CSV table of C-alpha atoms and ligand atoms in Angstrom, one decimal:
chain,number,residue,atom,x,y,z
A,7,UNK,CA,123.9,107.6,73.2
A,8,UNK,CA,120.2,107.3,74.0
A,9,UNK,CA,119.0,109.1,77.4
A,10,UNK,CA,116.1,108.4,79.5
A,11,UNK,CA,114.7,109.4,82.8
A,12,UNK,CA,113.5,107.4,85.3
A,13,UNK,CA,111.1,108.5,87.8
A,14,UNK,CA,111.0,106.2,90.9
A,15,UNK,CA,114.5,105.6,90.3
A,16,UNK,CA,115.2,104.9,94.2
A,17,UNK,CA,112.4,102.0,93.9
A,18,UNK,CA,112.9,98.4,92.9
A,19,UNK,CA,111.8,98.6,89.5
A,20,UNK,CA,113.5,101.9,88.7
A,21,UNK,CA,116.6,100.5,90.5
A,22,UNK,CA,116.5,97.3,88.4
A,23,UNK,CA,115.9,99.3,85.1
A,24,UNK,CA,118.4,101.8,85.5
A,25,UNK,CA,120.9,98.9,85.6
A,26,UNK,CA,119.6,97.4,82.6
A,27,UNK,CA,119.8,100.7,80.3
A,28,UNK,CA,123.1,101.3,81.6
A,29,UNK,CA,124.1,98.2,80.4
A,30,UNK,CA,122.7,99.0,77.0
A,31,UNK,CA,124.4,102.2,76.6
A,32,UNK,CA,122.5,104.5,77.5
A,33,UNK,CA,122.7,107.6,79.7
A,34,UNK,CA,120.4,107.4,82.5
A,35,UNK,CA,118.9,110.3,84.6
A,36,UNK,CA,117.0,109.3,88.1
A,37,UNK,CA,114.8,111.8,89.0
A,38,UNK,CA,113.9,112.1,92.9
A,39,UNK,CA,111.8,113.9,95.5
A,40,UNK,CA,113.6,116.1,97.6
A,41,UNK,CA,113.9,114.7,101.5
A,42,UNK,CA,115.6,115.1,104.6
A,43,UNK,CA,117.6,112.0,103.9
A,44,UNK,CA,118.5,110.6,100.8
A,45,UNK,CA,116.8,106.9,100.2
A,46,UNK,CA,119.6,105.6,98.0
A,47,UNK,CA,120.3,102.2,99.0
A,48,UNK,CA,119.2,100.5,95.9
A,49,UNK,CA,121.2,102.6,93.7
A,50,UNK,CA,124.7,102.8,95.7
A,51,UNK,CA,126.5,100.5,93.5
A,52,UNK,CA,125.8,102.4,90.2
A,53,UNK,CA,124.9,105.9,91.6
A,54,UNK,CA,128.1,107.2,89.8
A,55,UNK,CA,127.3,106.5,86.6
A,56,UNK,CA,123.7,108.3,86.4
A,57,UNK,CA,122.7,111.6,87.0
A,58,UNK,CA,120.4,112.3,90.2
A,59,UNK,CA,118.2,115.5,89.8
A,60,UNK,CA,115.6,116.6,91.5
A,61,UNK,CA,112.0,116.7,90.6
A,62,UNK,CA,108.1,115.8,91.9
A,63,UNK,CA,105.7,114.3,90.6
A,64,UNK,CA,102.9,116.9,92.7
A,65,UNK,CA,105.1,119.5,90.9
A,66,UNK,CA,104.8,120.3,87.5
A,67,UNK,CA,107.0,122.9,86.8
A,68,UNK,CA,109.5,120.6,88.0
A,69,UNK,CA,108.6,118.1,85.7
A,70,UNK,CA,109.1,120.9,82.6
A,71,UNK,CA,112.3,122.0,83.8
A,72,UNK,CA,113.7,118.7,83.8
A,73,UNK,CA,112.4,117.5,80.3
A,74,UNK,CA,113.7,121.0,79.2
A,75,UNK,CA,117.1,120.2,80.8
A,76,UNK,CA,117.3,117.2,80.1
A,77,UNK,CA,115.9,116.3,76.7
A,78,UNK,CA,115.6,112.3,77.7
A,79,UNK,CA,114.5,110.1,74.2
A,80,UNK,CA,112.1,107.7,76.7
A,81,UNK,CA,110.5,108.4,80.1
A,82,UNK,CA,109.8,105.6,82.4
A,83,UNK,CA,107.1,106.7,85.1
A,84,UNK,CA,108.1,104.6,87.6
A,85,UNK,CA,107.1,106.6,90.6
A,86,UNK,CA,104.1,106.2,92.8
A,87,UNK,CA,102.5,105.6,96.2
A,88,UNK,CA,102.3,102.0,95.2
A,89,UNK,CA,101.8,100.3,98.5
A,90,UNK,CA,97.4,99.2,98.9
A,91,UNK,CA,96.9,99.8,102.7
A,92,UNK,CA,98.7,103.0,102.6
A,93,UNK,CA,96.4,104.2,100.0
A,94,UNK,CA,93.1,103.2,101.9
A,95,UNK,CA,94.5,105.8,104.7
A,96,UNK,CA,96.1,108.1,102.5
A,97,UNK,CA,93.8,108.1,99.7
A,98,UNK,CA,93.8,111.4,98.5
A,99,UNK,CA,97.7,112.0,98.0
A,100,UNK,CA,97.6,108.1,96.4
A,101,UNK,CA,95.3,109.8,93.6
A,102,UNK,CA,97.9,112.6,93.4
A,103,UNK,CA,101.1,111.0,93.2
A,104,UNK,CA,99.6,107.8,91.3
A,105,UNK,CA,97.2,109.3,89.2
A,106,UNK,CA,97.1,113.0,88.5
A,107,UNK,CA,101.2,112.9,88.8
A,108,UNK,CA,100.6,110.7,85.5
A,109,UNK,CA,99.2,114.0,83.7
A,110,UNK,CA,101.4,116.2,85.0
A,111,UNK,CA,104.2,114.5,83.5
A,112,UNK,CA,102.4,112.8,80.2
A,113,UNK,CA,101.5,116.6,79.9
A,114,UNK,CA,105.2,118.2,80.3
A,115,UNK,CA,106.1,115.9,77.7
A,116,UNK,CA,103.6,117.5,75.1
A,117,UNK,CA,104.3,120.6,76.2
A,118,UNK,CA,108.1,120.2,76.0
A,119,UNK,CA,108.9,117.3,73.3
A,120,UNK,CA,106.5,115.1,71.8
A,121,UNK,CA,108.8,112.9,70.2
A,122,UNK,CA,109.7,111.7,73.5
A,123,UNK,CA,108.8,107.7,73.8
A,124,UNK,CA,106.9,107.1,77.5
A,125,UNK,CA,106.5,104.2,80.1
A,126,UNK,CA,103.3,104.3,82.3
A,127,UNK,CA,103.7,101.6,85.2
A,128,UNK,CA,100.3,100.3,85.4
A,129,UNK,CA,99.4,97.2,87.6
A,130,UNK,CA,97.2,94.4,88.2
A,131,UNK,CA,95.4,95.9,90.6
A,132,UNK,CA,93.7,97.6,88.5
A,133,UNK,CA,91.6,94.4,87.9
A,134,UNK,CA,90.7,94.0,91.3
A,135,UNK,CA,87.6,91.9,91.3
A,136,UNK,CA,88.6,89.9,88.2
A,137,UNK,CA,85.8,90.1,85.6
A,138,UNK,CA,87.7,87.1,83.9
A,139,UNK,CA,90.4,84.4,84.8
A,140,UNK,CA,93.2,85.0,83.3
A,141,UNK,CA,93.7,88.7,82.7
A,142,UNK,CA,94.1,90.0,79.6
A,143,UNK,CA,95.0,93.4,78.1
A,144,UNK,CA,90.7,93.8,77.4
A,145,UNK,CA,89.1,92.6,80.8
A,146,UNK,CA,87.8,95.2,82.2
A,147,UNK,CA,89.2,97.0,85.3
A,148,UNK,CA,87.3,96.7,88.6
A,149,UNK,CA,90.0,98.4,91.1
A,150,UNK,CA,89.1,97.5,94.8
A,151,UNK,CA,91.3,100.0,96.2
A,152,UNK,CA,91.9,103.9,96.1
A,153,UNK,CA,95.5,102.6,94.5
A,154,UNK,CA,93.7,100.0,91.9
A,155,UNK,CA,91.4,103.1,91.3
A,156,UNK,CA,94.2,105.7,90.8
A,157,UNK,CA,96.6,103.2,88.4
A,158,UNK,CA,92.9,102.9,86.3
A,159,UNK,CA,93.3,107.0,85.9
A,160,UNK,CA,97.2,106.5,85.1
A,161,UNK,CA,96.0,103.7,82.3
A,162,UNK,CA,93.4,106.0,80.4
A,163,UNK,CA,94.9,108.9,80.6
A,164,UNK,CA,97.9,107.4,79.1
A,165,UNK,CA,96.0,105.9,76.4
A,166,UNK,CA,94.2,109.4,75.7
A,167,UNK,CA,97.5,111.5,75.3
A,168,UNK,CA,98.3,108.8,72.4
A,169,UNK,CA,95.5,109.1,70.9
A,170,UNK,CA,94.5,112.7,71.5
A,171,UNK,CA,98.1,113.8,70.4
A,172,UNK,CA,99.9,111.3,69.1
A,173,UNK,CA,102.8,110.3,71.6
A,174,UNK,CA,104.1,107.3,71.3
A,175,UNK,CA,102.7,106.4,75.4
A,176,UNK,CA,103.2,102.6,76.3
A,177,UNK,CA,101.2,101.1,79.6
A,178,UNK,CA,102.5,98.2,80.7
A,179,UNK,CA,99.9,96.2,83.1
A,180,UNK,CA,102.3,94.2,85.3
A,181,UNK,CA,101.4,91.8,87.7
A,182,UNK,CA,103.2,91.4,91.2
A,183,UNK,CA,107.2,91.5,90.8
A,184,UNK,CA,109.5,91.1,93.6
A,185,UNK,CA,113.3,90.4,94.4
A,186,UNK,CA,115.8,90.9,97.9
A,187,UNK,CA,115.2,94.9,96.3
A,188,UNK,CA,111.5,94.4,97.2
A,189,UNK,CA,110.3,96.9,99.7
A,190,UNK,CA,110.0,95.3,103.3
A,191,UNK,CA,106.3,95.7,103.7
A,192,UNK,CA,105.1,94.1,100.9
A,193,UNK,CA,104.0,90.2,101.9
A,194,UNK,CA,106.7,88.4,99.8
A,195,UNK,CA,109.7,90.6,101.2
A,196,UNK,CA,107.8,90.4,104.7
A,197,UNK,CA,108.2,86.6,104.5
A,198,UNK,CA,111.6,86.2,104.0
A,199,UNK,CA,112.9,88.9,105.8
A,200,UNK,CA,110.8,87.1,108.8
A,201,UNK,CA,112.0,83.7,107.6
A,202,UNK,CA,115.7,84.5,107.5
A,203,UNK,CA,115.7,86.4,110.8
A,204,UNK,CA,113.8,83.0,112.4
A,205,UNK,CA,116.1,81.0,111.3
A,206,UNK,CA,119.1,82.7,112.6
A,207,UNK,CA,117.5,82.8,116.0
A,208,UNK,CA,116.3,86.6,116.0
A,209,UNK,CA,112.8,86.5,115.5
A,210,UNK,CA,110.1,83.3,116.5
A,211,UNK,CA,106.8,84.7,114.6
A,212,UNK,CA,105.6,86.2,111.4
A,213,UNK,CA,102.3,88.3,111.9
A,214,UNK,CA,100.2,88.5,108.5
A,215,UNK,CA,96.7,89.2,107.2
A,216,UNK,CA,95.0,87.0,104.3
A,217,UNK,CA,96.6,84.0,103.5
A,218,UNK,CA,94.3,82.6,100.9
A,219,UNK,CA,95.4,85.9,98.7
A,220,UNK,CA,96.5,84.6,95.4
A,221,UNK,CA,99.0,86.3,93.5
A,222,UNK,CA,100.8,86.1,90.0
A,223,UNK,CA,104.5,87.0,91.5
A,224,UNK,CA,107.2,87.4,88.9
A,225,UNK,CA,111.4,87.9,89.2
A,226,UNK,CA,111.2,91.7,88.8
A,227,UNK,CA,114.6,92.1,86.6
A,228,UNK,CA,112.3,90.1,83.8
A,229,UNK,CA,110.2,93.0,83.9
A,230,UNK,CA,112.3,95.6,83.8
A,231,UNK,CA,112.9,94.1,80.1
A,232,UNK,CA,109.9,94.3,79.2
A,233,UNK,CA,109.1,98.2,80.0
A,234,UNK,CA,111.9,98.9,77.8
A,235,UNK,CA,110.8,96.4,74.9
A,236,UNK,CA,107.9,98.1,74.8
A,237,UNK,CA,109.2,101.3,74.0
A,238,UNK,CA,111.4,100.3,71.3
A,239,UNK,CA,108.2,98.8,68.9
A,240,UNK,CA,107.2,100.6,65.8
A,241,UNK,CA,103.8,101.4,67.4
A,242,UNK,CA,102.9,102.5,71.4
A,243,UNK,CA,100.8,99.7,72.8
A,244,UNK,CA,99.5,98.6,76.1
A,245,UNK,CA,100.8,94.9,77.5
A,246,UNK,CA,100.2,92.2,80.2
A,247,UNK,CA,103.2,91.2,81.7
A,248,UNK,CA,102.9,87.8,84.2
A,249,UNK,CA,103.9,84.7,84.5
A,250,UNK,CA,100.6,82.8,83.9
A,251,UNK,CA,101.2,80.9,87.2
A,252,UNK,CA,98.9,81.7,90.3
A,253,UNK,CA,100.1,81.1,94.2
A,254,UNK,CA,98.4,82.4,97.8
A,255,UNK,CA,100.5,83.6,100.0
A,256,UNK,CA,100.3,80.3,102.2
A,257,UNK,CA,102.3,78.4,99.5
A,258,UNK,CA,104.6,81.3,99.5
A,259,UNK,CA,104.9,80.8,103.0
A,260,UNK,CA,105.4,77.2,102.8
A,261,UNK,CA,108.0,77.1,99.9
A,262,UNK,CA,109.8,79.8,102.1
A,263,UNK,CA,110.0,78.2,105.1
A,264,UNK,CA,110.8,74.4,103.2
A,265,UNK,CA,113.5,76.0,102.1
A,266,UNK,CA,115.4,76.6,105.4
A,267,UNK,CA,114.1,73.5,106.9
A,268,UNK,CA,111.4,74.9,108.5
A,269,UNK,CA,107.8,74.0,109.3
A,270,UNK,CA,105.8,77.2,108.3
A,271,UNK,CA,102.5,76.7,110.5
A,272,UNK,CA,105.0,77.2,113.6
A,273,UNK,CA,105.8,80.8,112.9
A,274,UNK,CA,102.9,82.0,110.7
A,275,UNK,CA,100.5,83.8,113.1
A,276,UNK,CA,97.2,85.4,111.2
A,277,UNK,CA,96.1,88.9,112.5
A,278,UNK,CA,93.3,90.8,111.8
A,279,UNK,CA,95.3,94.0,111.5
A,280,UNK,CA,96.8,92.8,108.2
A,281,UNK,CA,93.2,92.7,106.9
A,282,UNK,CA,92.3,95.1,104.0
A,283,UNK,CA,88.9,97.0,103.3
A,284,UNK,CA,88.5,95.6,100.1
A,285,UNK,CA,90.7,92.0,98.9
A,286,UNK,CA,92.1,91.3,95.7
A,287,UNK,CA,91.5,87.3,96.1
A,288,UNK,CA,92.8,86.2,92.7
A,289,UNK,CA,95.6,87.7,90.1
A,290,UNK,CA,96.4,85.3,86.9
A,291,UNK,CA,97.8,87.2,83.8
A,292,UNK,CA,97.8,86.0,80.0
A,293,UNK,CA,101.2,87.6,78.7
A,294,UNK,CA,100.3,85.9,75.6
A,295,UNK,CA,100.3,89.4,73.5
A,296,UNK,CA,104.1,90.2,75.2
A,297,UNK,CA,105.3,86.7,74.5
A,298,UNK,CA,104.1,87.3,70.7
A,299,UNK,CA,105.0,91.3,70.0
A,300,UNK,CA,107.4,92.1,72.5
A,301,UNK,CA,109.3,88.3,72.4
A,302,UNK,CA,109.2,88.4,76.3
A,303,UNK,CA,109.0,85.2,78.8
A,304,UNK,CA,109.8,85.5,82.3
A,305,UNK,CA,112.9,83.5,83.1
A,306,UNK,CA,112.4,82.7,87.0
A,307,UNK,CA,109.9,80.3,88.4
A,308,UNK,CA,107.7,80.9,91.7
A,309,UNK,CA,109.7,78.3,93.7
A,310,UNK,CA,113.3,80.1,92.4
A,311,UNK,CA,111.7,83.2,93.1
A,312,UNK,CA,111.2,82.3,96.9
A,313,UNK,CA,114.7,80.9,97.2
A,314,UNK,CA,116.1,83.8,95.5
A,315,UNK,CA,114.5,86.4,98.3
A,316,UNK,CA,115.2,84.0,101.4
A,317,UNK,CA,118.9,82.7,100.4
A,318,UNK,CA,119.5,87.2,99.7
A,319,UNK,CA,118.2,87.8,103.1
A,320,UNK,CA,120.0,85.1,104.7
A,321,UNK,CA,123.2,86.2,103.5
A,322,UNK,CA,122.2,89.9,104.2
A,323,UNK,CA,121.6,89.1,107.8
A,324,UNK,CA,124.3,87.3,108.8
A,325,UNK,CA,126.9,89.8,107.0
A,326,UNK,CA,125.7,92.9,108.5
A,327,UNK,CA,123.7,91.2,112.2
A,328,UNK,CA,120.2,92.8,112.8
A,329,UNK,CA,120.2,96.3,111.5
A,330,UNK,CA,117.0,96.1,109.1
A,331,UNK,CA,113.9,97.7,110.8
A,332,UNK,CA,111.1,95.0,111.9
A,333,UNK,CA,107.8,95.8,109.8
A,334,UNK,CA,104.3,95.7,110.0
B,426,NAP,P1,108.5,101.3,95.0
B,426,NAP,O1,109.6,100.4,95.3
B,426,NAP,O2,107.5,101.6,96.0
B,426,NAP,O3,109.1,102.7,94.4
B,426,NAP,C1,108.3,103.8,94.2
B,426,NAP,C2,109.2,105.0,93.8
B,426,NAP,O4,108.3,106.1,93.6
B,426,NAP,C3,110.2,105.4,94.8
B,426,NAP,O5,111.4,105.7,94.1
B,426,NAP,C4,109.6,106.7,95.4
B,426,NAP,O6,110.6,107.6,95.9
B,426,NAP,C5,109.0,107.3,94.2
B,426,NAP,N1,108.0,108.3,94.5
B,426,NAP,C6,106.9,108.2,95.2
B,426,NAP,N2,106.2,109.3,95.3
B,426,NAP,C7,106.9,110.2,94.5
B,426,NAP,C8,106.7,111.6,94.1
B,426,NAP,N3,105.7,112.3,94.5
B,426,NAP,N4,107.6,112.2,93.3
B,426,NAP,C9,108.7,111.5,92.9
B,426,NAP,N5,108.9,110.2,93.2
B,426,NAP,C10,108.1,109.6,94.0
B,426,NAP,O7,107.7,100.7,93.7
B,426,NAP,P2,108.1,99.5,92.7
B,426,NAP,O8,107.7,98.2,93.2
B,426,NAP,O9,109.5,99.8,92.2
B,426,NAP,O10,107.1,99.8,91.5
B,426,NAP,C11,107.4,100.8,90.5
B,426,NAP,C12,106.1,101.2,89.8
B,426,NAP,O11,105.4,100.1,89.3
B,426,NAP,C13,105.1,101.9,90.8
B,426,NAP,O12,104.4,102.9,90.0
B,426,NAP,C14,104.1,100.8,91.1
B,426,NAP,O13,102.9,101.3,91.5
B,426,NAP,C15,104.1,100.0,89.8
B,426,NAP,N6,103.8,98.6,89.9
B,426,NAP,C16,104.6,97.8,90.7
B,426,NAP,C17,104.4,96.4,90.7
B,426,NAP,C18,105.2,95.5,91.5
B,426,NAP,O14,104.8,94.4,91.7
B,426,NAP,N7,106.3,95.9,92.0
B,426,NAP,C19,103.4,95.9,89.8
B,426,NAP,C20,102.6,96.7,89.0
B,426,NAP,C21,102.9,98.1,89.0
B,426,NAP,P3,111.1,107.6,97.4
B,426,NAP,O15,112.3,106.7,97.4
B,426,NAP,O16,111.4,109.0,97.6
B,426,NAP,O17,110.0,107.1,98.3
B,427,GDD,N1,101.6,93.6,102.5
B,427,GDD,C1,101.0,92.5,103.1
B,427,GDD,N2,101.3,92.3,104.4
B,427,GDD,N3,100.2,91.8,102.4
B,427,GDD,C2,99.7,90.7,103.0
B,427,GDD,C3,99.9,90.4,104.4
B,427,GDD,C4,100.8,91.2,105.1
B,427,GDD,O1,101.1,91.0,106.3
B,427,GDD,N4,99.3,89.2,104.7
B,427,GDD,C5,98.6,88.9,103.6
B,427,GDD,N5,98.8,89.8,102.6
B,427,GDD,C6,98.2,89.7,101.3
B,427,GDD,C7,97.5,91.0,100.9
B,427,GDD,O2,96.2,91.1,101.5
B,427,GDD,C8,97.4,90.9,99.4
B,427,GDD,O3,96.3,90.1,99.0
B,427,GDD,C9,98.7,90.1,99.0
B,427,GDD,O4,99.2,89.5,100.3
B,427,GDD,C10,99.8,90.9,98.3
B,427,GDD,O5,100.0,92.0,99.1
B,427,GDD,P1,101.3,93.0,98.7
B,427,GDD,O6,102.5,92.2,98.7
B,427,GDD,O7,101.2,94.2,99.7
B,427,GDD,O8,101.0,93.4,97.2
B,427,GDD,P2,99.7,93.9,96.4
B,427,GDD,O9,99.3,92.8,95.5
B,427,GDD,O10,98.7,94.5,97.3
B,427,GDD,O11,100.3,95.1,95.6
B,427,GDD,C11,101.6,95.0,94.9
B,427,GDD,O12,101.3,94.4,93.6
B,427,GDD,C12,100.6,95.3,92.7
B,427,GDD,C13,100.4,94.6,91.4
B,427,GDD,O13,99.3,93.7,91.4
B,427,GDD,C14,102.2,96.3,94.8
B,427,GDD,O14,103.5,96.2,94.3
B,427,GDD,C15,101.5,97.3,93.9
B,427,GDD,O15,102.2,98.5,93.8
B,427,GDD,C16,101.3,96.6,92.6
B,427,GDD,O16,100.6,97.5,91.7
């Protein structure tokens, strides 16, 4: 039975993916931070069949002991600070968690097992101010935020523990995903959160910043599928995974609120406070290299996408009234 550890298992993606390997057999270990409370919403339904343990990515010794423990055949570094504005006011710890916490572990694996196969989450962002329309695995990176700028780290020094020391070190460059798992403060999850609760009578407005923001927003169970793909090729590589389809958040808005019968420029307010330092105007990827190598196509279109996250929250709402937490 194959075992792999997931870091940023209580996240969407690590949520998404632990369901996916446990439905391929393998044995799945979630590794999380240590808190007051435990954060396990996402993984209620299956937390019985994987094995929680405990572990940091600021802490390196925890990171050894686990591997050591553990002995997982592929690593999926899936944890990170990985909202943008909280990085612009916690910029320091971003660059710990999302970028040093990259070493820490790419370097517990070379210290512990270097047969062991690893998943760097890389992102978009890190092409920030596109140097060319669409993104491809060799446009340059021009991050615009102290996030973009700490995935850039995670990316290279991926690609130098491959070719320094041989591991077989994938980084997969994935452009926005979202589903109902999507964390509330990000704009899609934001939108239908505030879509569903207006149309059940228990909000009237939706505050957010930039709507001409354009995004390339994929279903984010398709990408789950791919992170694992890549670690099962001959060869480590580095991949764009997108949809090839571009959409600003007004059309997201509008398909949302169309969708429940509702006329979106009657609840959208724009405010200032939403506003980032630095924008990210425009994200379009060329999955052209997945779709060849790794045989992958996303399955879900922008307009499903949308229902998908307003029809879960609908339903969410009216089983359980208004217990979800209003966010900025
Ligand atoms: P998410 O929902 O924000 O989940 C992040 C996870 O990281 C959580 O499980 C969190 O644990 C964990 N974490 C944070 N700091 C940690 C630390 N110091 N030690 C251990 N665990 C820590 O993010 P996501 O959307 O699933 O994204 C997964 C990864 O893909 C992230 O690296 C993100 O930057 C990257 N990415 C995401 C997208 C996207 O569109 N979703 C696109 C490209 C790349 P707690 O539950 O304790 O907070
Ligand atoms: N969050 C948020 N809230 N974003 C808003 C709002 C708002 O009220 N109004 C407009 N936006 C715009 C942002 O300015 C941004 O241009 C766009 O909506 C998307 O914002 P987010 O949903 O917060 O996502 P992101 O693109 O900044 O980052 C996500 O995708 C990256 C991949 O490109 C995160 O998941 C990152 O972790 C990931 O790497």
């Amino acid at each position: 039975m194959p075992k792999a550890l997931i870091t940023g298992i209580t996240g969407q993606d690590g949520s998404y993916l632990a369901e996916f390997l446990l439905d391929r057999g393998y044995e799945v270990i979630g590794m999380v931070r240590r808190t007051s409370t435990t954060n396990f919403d996402r993984i209620r339904e299956f937390q019985d069949r994987i094995t929680i343990v405990q572990g940091d990515l600021l802490d390196q010794v925890s990171l050894i002991h686990l591997l050591q423990e553990h002995r997982p055949n592929e690593v999926y570094n899936l944890a990170a600070q990985s909202f943008v504005p909280t990085s612009f006011t916690q910029p320091v710890l971003t660059g710990e968690f999302t970028a040093l916490g990259v070493t820490r572990l790419l370097d517990a694996i070379r210290i512990v097992d270097r047969n062991i196969r690893f998943y760097q989450a890389s992102s978009s962002e890190m092409f920030g101010k596109v140097q060319e329309v669409p993104q491809r695995e060799t446009t340059p990176f021009y991050p615009r935020s102290p996030y973009g700028a700490a995935k850039v780290y995670g990316h290279w020094i991926t690609v130098n523990y491959r070719e320094s020391y041989g591991l077989f070190a994938c980084s997969g460059i994935l452009f926005n995903h979202e589903s109902p798992r999507r964390g509330l403060e990000f704009v899609t999850r934001k939108i239908s959160h505030a879509v569903a609760r207006i149309k059940l009578g228990m909000a009237n407005e939706v505050r957010l910043g930039n709507l001409d923001a354009r995004r390339d927003w994929g279903y984010a169970p398709d990408y789950v599928r791919a992170m694992w793909l890549m670690l099962q090729q001959d060869h480590p590589d580095d991949y764009v995974v997108a949809t090839g389809e571009t959409h600003s958040v007004r059309e997201f808005c509008q398909v949302a609120f169309d969708h429940v019968g509702l006329d979106w420029e009657k609840y959208v307010v724009v405010d200032p406070k939403f506003y980032r330092p630095a924008e990210v105007d425009l994200l379009v990827g060329d999955a052209s290299k997945a779709s060849r190598v790794l045989h992958w196509k996303p399955t879900v279109t922008f307009q499903q996408l949308v229902r998908i996250m307003v029809d879960a929250d609908l339903t969410a709402l009216q089983q359980t009234g208004n217990h979800t937490p209003q966010v900025g």
